[in-house]
Coordinates of C-alpha atoms in Angstrom, one line a residue:
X1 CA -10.5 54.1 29.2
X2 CA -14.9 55.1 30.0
X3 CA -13.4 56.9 32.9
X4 CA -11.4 59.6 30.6
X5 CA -14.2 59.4 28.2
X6 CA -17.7 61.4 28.5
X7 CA -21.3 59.5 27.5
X8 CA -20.9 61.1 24.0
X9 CA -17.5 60.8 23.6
X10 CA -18.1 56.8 23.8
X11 CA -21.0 56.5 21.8
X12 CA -18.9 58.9 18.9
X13 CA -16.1 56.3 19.5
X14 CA -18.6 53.1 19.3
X15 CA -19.8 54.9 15.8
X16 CA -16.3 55.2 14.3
X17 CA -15.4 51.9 15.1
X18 CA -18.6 50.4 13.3
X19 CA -17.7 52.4 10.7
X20 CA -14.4 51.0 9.9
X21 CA -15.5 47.8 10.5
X22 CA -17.9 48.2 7.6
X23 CA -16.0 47.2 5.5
X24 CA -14.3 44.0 6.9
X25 CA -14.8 41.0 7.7
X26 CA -15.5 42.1 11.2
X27 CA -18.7 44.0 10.1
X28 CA -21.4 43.8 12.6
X29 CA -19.2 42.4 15.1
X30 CA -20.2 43.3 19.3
X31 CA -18.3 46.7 20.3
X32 CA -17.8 46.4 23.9
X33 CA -16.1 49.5 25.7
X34 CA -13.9 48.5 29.1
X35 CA -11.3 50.9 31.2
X36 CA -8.6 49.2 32.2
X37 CA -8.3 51.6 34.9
X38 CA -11.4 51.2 36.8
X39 CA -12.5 47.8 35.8
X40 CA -15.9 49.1 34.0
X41 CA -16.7 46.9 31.2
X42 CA -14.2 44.0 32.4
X43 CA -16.5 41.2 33.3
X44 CA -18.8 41.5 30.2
X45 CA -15.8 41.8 27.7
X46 CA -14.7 38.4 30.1
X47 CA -18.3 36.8 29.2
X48 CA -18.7 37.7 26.0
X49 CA -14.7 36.3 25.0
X50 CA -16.5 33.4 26.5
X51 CA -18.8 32.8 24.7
X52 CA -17.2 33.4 21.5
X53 CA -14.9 30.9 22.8
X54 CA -17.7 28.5 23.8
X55 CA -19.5 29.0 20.7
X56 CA -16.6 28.3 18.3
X57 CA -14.9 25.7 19.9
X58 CA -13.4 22.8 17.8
X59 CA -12.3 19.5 19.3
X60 CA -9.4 19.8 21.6
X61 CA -7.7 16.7 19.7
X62 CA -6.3 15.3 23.5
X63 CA -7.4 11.3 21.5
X64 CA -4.9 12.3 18.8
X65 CA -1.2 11.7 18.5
X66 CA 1.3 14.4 20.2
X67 CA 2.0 17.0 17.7
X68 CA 4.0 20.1 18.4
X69 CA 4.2 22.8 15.8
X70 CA 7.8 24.4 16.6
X71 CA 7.5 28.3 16.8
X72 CA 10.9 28.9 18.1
X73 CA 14.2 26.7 18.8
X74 CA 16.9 28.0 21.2
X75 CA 20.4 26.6 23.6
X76 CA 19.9 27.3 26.9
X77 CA 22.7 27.1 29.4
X78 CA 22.7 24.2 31.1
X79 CA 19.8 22.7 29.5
X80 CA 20.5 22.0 26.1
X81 CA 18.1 22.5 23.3
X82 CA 14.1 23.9 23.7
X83 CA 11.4 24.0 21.5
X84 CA 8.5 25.8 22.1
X85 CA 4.8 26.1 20.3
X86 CA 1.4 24.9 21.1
X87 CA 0.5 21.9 21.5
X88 CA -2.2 21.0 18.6
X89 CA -2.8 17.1 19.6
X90 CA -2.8 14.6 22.3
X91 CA -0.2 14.6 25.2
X92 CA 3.7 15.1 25.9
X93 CA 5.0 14.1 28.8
X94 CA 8.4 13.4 30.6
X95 CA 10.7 10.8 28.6
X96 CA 8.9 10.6 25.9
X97 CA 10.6 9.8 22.5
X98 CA 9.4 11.9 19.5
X99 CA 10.2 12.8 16.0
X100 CA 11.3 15.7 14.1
X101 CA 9.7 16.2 10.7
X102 CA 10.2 16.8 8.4
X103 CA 14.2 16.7 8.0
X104 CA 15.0 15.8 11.1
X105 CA 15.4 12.8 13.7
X106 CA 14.7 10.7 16.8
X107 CA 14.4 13.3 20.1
X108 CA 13.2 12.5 23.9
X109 CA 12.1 14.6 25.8
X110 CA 13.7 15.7 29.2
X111 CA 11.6 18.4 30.5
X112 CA 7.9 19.9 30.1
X113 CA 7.3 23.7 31.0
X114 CA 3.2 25.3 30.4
X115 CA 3.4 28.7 30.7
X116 CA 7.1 28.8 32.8
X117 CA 5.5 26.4 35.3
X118 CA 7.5 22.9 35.3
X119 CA 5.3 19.7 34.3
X120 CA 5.2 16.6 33.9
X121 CA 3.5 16.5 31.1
X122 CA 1.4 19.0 28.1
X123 CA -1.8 18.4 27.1
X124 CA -3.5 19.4 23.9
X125 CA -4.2 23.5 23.6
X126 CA -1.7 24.1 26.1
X127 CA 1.2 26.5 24.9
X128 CA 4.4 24.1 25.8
X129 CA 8.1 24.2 25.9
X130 CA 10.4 21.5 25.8
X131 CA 13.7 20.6 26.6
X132 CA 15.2 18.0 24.7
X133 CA 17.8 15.4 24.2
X134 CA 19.5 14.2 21.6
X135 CA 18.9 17.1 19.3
X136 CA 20.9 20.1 17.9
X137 CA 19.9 23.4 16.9
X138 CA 21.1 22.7 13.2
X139 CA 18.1 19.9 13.1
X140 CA 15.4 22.6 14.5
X141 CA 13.9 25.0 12.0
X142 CA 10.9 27.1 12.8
X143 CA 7.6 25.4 10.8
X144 CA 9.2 21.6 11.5
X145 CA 6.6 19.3 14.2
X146 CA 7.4 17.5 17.1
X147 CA 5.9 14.1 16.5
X148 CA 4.9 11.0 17.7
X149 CA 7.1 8.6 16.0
X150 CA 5.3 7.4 12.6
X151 CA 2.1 8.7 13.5
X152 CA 2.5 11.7 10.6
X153 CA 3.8 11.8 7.5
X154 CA 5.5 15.0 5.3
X155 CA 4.1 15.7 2.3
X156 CA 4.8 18.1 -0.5
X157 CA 1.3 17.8 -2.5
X158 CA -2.0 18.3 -1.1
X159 CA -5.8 18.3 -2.0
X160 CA -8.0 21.2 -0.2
X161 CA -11.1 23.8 0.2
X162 CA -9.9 27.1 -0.5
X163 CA -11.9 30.9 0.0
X164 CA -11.0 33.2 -1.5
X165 CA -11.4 36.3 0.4
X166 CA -13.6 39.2 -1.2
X167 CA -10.7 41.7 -1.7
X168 CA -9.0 39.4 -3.2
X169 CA -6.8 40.9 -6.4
X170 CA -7.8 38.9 -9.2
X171 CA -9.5 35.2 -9.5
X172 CA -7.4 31.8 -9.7
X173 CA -7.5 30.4 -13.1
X174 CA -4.6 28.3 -13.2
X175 CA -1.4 27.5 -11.6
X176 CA -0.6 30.5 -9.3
X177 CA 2.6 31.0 -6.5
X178 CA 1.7 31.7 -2.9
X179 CA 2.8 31.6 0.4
X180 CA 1.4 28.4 2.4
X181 CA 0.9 29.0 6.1
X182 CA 0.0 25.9 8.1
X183 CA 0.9 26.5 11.8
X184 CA 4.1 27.6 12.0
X185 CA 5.5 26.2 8.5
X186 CA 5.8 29.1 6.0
X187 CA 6.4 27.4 2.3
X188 CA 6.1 28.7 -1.3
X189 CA 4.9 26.7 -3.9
X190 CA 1.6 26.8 -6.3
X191 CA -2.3 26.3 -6.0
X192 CA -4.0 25.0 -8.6
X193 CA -8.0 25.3 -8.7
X194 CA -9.0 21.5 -9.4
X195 CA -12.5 22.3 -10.9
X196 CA -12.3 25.7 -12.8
X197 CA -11.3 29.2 -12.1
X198 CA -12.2 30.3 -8.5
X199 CA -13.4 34.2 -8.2
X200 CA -12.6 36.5 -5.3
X201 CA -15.4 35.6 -2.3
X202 CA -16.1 31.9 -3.9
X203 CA -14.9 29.2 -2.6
X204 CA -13.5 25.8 -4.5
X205 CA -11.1 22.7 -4.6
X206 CA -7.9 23.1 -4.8
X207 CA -4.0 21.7 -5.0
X208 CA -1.2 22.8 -3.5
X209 CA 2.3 21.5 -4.6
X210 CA 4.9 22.8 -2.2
X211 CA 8.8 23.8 -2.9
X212 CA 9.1 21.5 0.7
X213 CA 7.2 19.1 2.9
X214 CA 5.5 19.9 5.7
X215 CA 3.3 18.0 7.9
X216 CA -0.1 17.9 7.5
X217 CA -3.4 15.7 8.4
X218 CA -7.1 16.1 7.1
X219 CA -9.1 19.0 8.4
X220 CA -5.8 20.9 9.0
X221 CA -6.7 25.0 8.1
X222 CA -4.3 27.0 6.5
X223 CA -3.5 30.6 4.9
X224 CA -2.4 31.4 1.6
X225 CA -0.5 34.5 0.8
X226 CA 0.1 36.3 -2.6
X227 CA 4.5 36.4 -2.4
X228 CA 4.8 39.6 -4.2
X229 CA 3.5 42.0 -3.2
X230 CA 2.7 40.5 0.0
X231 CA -0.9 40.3 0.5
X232 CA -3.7 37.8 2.2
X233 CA -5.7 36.3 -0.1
X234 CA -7.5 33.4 1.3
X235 CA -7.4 30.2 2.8
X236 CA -9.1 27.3 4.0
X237 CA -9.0 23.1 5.3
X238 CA -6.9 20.5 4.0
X239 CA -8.7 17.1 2.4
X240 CA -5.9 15.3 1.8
X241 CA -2.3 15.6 2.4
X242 CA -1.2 12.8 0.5
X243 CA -3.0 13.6 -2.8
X244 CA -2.7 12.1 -5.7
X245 CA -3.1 14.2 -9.3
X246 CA -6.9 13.1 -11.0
X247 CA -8.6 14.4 -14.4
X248 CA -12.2 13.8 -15.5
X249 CA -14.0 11.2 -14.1
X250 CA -11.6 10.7 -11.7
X251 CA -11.2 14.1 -10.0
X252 CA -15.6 14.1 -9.9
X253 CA -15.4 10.5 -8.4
X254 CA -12.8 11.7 -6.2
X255 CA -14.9 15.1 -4.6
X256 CA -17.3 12.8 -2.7
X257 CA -14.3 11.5 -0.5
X258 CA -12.8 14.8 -0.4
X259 CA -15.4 16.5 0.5
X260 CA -17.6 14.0 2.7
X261 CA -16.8 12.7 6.1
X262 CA -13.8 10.3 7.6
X263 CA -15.6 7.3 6.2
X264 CA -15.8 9.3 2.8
X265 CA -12.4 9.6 2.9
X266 CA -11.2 6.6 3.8
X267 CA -13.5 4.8 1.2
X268 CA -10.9 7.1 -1.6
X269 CA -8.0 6.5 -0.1
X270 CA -9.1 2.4 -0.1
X271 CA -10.2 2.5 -3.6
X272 CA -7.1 4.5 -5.1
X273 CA -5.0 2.0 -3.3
X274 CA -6.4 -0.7 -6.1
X275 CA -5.8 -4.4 -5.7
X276 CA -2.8 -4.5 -3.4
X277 CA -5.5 -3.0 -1.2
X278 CA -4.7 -0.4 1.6
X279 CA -3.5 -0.8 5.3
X280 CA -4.1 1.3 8.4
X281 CA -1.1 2.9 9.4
X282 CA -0.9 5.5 5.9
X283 CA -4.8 6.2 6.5
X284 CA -4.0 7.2 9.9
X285 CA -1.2 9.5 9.1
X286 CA -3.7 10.9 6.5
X287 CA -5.5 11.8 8.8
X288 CA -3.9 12.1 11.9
X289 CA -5.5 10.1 14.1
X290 CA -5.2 6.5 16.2
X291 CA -4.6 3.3 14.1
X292 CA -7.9 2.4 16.6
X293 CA -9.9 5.1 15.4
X294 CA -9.5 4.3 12.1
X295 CA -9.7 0.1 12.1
X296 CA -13.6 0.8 14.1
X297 CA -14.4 2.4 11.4
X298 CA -13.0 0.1 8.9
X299 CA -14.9 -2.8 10.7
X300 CA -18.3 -0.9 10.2
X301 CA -18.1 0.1 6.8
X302 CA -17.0 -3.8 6.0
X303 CA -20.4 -4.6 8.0
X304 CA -21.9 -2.2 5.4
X305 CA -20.7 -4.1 2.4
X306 CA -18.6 -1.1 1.7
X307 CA -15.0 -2.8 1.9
X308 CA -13.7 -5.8 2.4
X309 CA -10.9 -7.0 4.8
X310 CA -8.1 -9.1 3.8
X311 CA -6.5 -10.7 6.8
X312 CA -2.6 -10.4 7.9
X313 CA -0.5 -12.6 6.2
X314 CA 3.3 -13.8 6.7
X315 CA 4.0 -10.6 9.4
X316 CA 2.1 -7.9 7.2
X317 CA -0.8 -5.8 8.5
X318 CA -4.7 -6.8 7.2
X319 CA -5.5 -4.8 4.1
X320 CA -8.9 -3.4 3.0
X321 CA -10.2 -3.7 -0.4
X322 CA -12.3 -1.6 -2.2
X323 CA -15.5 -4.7 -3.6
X324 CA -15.0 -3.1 -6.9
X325 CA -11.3 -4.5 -6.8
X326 CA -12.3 -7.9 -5.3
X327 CA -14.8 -8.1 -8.7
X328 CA -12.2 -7.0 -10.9
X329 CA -9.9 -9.5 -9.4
X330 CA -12.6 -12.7 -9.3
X331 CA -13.4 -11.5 -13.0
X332 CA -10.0 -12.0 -14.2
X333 CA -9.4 -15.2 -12.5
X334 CA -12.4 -16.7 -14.2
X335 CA -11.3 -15.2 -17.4
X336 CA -7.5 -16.2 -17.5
X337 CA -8.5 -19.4 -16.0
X338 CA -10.9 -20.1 -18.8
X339 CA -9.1 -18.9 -22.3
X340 CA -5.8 -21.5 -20.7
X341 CA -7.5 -23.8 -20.8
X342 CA -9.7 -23.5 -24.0
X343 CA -6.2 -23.4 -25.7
X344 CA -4.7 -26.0 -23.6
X345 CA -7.5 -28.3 -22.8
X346 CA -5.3 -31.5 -21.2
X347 CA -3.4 -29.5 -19.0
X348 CA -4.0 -30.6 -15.5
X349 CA -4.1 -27.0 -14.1
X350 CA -3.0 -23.9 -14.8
X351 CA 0.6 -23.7 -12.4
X352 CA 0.3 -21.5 -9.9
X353 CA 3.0 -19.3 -10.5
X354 CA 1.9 -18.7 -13.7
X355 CA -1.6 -17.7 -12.0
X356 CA -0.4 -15.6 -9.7
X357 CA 1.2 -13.7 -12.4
X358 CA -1.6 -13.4 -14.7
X359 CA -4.6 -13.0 -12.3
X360 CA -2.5 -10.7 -9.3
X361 CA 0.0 -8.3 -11.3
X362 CA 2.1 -5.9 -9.9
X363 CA 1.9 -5.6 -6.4
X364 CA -1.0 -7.4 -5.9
X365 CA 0.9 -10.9 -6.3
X366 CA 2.6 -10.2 -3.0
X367 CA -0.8 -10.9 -1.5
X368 CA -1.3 -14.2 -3.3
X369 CA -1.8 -16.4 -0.6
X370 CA -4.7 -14.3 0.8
X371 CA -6.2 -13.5 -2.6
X372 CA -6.0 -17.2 -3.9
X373 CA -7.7 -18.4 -0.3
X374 CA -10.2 -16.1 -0.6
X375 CA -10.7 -16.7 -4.0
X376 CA -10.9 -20.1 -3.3
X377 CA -13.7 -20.0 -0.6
X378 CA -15.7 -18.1 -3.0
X379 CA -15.2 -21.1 -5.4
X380 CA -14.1 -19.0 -8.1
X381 CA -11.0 -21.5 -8.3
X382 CA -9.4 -24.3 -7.1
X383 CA -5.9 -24.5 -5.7
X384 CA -4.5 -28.3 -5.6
X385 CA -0.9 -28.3 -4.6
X386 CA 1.1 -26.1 -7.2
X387 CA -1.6 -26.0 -9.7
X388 CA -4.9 -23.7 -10.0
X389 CA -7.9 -25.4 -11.7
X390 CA -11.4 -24.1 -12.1
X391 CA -14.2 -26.5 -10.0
X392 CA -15.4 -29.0 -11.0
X393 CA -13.0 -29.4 -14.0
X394 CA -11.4 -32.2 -15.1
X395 CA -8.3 -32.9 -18.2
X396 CA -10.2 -35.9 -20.2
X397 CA -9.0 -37.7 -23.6
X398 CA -11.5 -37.6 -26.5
X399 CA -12.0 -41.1 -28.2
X400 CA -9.3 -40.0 -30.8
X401 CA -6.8 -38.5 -28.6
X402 CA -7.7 -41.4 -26.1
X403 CA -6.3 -43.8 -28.9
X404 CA -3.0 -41.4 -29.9
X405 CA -2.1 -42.0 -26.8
X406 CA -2.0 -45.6 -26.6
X407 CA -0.6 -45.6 -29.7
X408 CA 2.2 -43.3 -27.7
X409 CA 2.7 -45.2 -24.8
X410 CA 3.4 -48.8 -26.9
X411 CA 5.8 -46.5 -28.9
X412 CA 7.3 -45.3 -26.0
X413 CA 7.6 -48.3 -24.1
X414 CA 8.8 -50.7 -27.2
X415 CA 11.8 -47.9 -27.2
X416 CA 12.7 -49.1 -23.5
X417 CA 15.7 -46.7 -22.6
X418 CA 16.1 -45.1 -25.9
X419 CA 12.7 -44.4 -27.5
X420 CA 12.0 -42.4 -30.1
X421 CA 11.9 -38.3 -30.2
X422 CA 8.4 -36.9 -29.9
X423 CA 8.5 -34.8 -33.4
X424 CA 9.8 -38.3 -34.7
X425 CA 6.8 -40.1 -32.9
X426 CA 4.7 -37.6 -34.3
X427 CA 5.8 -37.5 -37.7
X428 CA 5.3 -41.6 -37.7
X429 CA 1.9 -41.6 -36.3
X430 CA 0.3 -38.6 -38.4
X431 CA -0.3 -37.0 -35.6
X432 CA -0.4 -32.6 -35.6
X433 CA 2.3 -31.6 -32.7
X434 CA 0.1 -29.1 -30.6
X435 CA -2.2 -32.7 -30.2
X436 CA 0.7 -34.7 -29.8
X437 CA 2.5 -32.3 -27.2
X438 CA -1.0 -31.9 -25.0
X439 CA -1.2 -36.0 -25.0
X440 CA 2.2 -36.8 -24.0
X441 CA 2.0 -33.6 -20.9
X442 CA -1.2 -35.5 -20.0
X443 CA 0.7 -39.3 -20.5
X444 CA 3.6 -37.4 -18.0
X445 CA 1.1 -35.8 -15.6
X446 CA -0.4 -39.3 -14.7
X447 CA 3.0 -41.3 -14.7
X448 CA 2.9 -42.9 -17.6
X449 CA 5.4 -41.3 -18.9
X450 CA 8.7 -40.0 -17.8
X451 CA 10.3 -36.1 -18.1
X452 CA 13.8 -36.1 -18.1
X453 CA 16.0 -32.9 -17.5
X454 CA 16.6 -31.7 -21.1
X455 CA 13.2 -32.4 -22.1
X456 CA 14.2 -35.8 -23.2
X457 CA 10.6 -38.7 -22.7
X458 CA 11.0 -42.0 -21.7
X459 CA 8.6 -44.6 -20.4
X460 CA 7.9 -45.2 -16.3
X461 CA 8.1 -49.0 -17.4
X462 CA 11.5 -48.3 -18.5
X463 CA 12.5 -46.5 -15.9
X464 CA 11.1 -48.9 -12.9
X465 CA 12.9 -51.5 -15.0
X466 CA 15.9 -49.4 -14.8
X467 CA 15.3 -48.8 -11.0
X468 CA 14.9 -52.3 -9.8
X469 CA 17.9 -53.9 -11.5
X470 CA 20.2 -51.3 -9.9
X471 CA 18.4 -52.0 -6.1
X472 CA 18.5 -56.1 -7.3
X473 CA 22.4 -56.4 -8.5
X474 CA 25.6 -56.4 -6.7
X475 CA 26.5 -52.6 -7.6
X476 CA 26.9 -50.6 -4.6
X477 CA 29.3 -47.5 -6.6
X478 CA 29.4 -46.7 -10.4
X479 CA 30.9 -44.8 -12.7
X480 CA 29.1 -43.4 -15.7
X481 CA 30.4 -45.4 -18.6
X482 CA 29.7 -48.6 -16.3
X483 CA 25.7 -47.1 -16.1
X484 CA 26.1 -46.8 -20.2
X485 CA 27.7 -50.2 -20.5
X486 CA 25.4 -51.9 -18.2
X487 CA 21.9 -50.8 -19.7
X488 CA 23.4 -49.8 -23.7
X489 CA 22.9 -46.3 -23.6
X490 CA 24.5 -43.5 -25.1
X491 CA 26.0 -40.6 -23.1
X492 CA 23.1 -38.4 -24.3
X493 CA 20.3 -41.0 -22.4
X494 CA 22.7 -42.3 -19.6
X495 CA 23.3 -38.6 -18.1
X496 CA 19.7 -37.5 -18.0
X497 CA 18.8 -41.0 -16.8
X498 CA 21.1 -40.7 -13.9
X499 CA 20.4 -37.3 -12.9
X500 CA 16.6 -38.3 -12.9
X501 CA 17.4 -41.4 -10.6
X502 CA 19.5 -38.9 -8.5
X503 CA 16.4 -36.9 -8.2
X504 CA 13.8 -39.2 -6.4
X505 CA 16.5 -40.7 -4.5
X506 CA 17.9 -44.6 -6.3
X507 CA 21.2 -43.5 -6.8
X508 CA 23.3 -40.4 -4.9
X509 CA 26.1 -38.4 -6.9
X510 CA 29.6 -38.7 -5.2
X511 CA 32.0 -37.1 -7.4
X512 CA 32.6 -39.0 -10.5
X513 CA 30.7 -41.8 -9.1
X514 CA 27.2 -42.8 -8.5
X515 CA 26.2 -44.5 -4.8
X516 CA 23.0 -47.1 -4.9
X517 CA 21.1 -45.5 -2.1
X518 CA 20.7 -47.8 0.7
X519 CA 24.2 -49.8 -0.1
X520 CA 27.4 -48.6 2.4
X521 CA 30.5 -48.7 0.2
X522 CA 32.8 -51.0 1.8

């Protein structure tokens, strides 16, 4: 209070408090002396607060999704459960519907209070309380967030820039417990320096793995606290909240993103996400911002060349590839593509489950429709129905294998409804059985011949024969040993025979019997 204090007393009280600020963090900080009695000082401790303020503002965050660090959670008579804290992103209003996380549920929100005074609505900064409905104390914890519903995510590991401060007891060499403070959460669990020991004063990349979640965005700060005994040691800004553990090249690839901008970030978190590719929504979460914020700038770094978009498929979101992926992806197709058919050179294509399978593993083959069309428009491939080719390709005989399998066919055909068996065939014509197998898939691919369920080969002559006499005669229901009868067969060719006519619709199974399709039973 100036007014109790003489000219030299201030000035000795100006030098005293210099002097312990010295030391501190604080050192050469403004001293500015005010009485609270007569108003002296007042105004320029007002301006200078100010400017400080003005000088060191960050963004408000009133563009981001409502989040509401809970500081305290009581019953009030009457009115049911509040929440207070300050608001640290967008807006809350009146009826809106909000999360608890992490732990807890679904909440709306039936009253706004700033300050005591009744609102309709909070707005970023603002110090709020809130009643709500639909929630009990024994979901409300102190540290927990009001949310907007799956705009954040909890997370229990977490990449960031730590300081250590200068008085801080000893260096971090390895993993060491501490206290986590991140707005009102208070959570052991461990830091672990990513890129070598980090001395008191330095600064350095760090993990935290926590004993619980909490929620957390990119460019959240935080404090870290030695537990025992009790003391400050430093603290810093979360990179990412949904880290994932790296070593080597890795971890150095990985600091760029980390330690860049939002683009740089989102350029990791793309190209961690591999070939399945990554969607919007998790980014946002990450960091804690609109899905719109994030897909502008998805849509400029894809006019960079730096990612690619895959569009929405079958009621999932577009994904966005990292181009090294897409490469990796083309590469293989060309590759698998290639070595089936050097080892099966009739084949007509390569099917296209089998494609999927071998050129989209994992997760990635859930995508196959967009990754095959794509793949396709870069005319890496050819898709033809249920079978994947390579352009321009073509299945052709050699003159040798052109006359195997005319010598196959007559074979066939002279066996009418009971030709030979293949490794029979092949052991009359001299004939080596991978050569022998490709020719008869390539006679059976063009119609030719005939596959019937249990692998058994006949002719399409035979079989056209087979269909015409049945459509021609009298027969309008059968049994089987009338079919076997009829046409000489054996039960192992009259089965297989009928179950193939069944298939492409001559004959329809009813019971025991068999129906010519197109005759009514009288």
């Amino acid at each position: 209070k100036t007014d109790l204090v003489t000219g030299d007393l201030l000035e000795l009280a100006r030098l005293e408090v210099e002097e312990l600020l010295a030391e501190s963090p604080f050192a050469g900080a403004q001293v500015l002396a005010a009485s609270s009695v007569s108003g002296d000082g007042i105004a320029e401790l007002e301006a200078a607060l100010l400017d400080l303020a003005t000088r060191h503002a960050t963004e408000g965050g009133a563009d981001r999704p409502a989040r509401l660090p809970i500081d305290r959670a009581f019953h009030l008579k009457g009115l049911g459960v509040v929440v207070t804290g300050t608001l640290a992103g967008g807006a809350i209003q009146v009826g809106d519907e909000l999360d608890i996380q992490p732990g807890g549920g679904p909440v709306r929100v039936r009253g706004v209070q700033v300050h005591g005074a009744s609102r309709q609505s909070a707005e970023s900064g603002e110090r709020t309380a809130l009643q709500l409905g639909g929630a009990t104390l024994d979901q409300l914890d102190r540290g927990q967030q009001l949310v907007r519903r799956d705009a954040f995510a909890a997370t229990t590991t977490l990449a960031a820039r730590c300081r250590l401060l200068a008085d801080a007891p000893k260096p971090i060499r390895g993993s060491t417990p501490v206290r986590l403070h991140l707005y009102s959460a208070e959570v052991v669990g461990r830091l672990r320096p990513l890129e070598g020991p980090i001395e008191p004063g330095e600064e350095g990349l760090v993990e935290l793995r926590l004993a619980r979640p909490v929620v957390a965005v990119r460019g959240d700060r935080y404090v870290v606290r030695r537990p025992s005994p009790p003391a400050t040691i430093g603290g810093g800004e979360i990179l990412d909240p949904q880290w994932r553990r790296r070593r080597g090249a890795a971890l150095a690839e990985a600091r760029a993103g980390l330690e860049g901008g939002s683009d740089a970030a989102l350029l990791l978190w793309i190209g961690e996400a591999g070939e399945p590719g990554a969607t919007v929504s998790p980014m946002a979460r990450r960091l804690g911002v609109e899905r719109a914020e994030v897909e502008s700038s998805l849509e400029k770094l894809a006019d960079a060349g730096r990612v690619l978009r895959l569009p929405a498929a079958h009621g999932q979101e577009s994904r966005w590839l990292d181009p090294k992926a897409w490469q990796r992806i083309a590469r293989r197709a060309q590759d698998e593509l290639a070595g089936y058919f050097r080892r099966d050179r009739l084949a007509r294509g390569m099917p296209k489950a089998e494609a999927v399978r071998r050129i989209l593993p994992g997760p990635a083959g859930q995508l196959a429709t967009i990754y095959l069309a794509r793949l396709a428009a870069e005319k890496i491939l050819v898709v033809d129905s249920e079978m994947v080719n390579l352009p321009g390709r073509s299945a052709e005989l050699t003159g040798q294998e052109s006359q195997l399998s005319q010598r196959i066919l007559k074979a066939f055909e002279e066996g009418g409804l009971t030709p030979p068996a293949p490794a029979e065939l092949g052991r009359r014509l001299g004939a080596k059985p991978q050569i022998l197998e490709g020719v008869i898939r390539y006679l059976v691919e063009r119609r030719r011949l005939v596959r019937l369920p249990g692998e058994l080969i006949i002719s399409s002559a035979a079989i056209e024969r087979v269909k015409e006499d049945l459509r021609g005669s009298d027969l309008e229901r059968f049994k089987v040993p009338a079919f076997k009868e009829r046409y000489g067969l054996s039960r192992k060719w009259a089965i297989p025979i009928l179950e193939h006519l069944d298939s492409v619709g001559v004959t329809r199974r009813l019971g025991d019997e068999r129906q010519v399709v197109g005759r009514s039973s009288s």
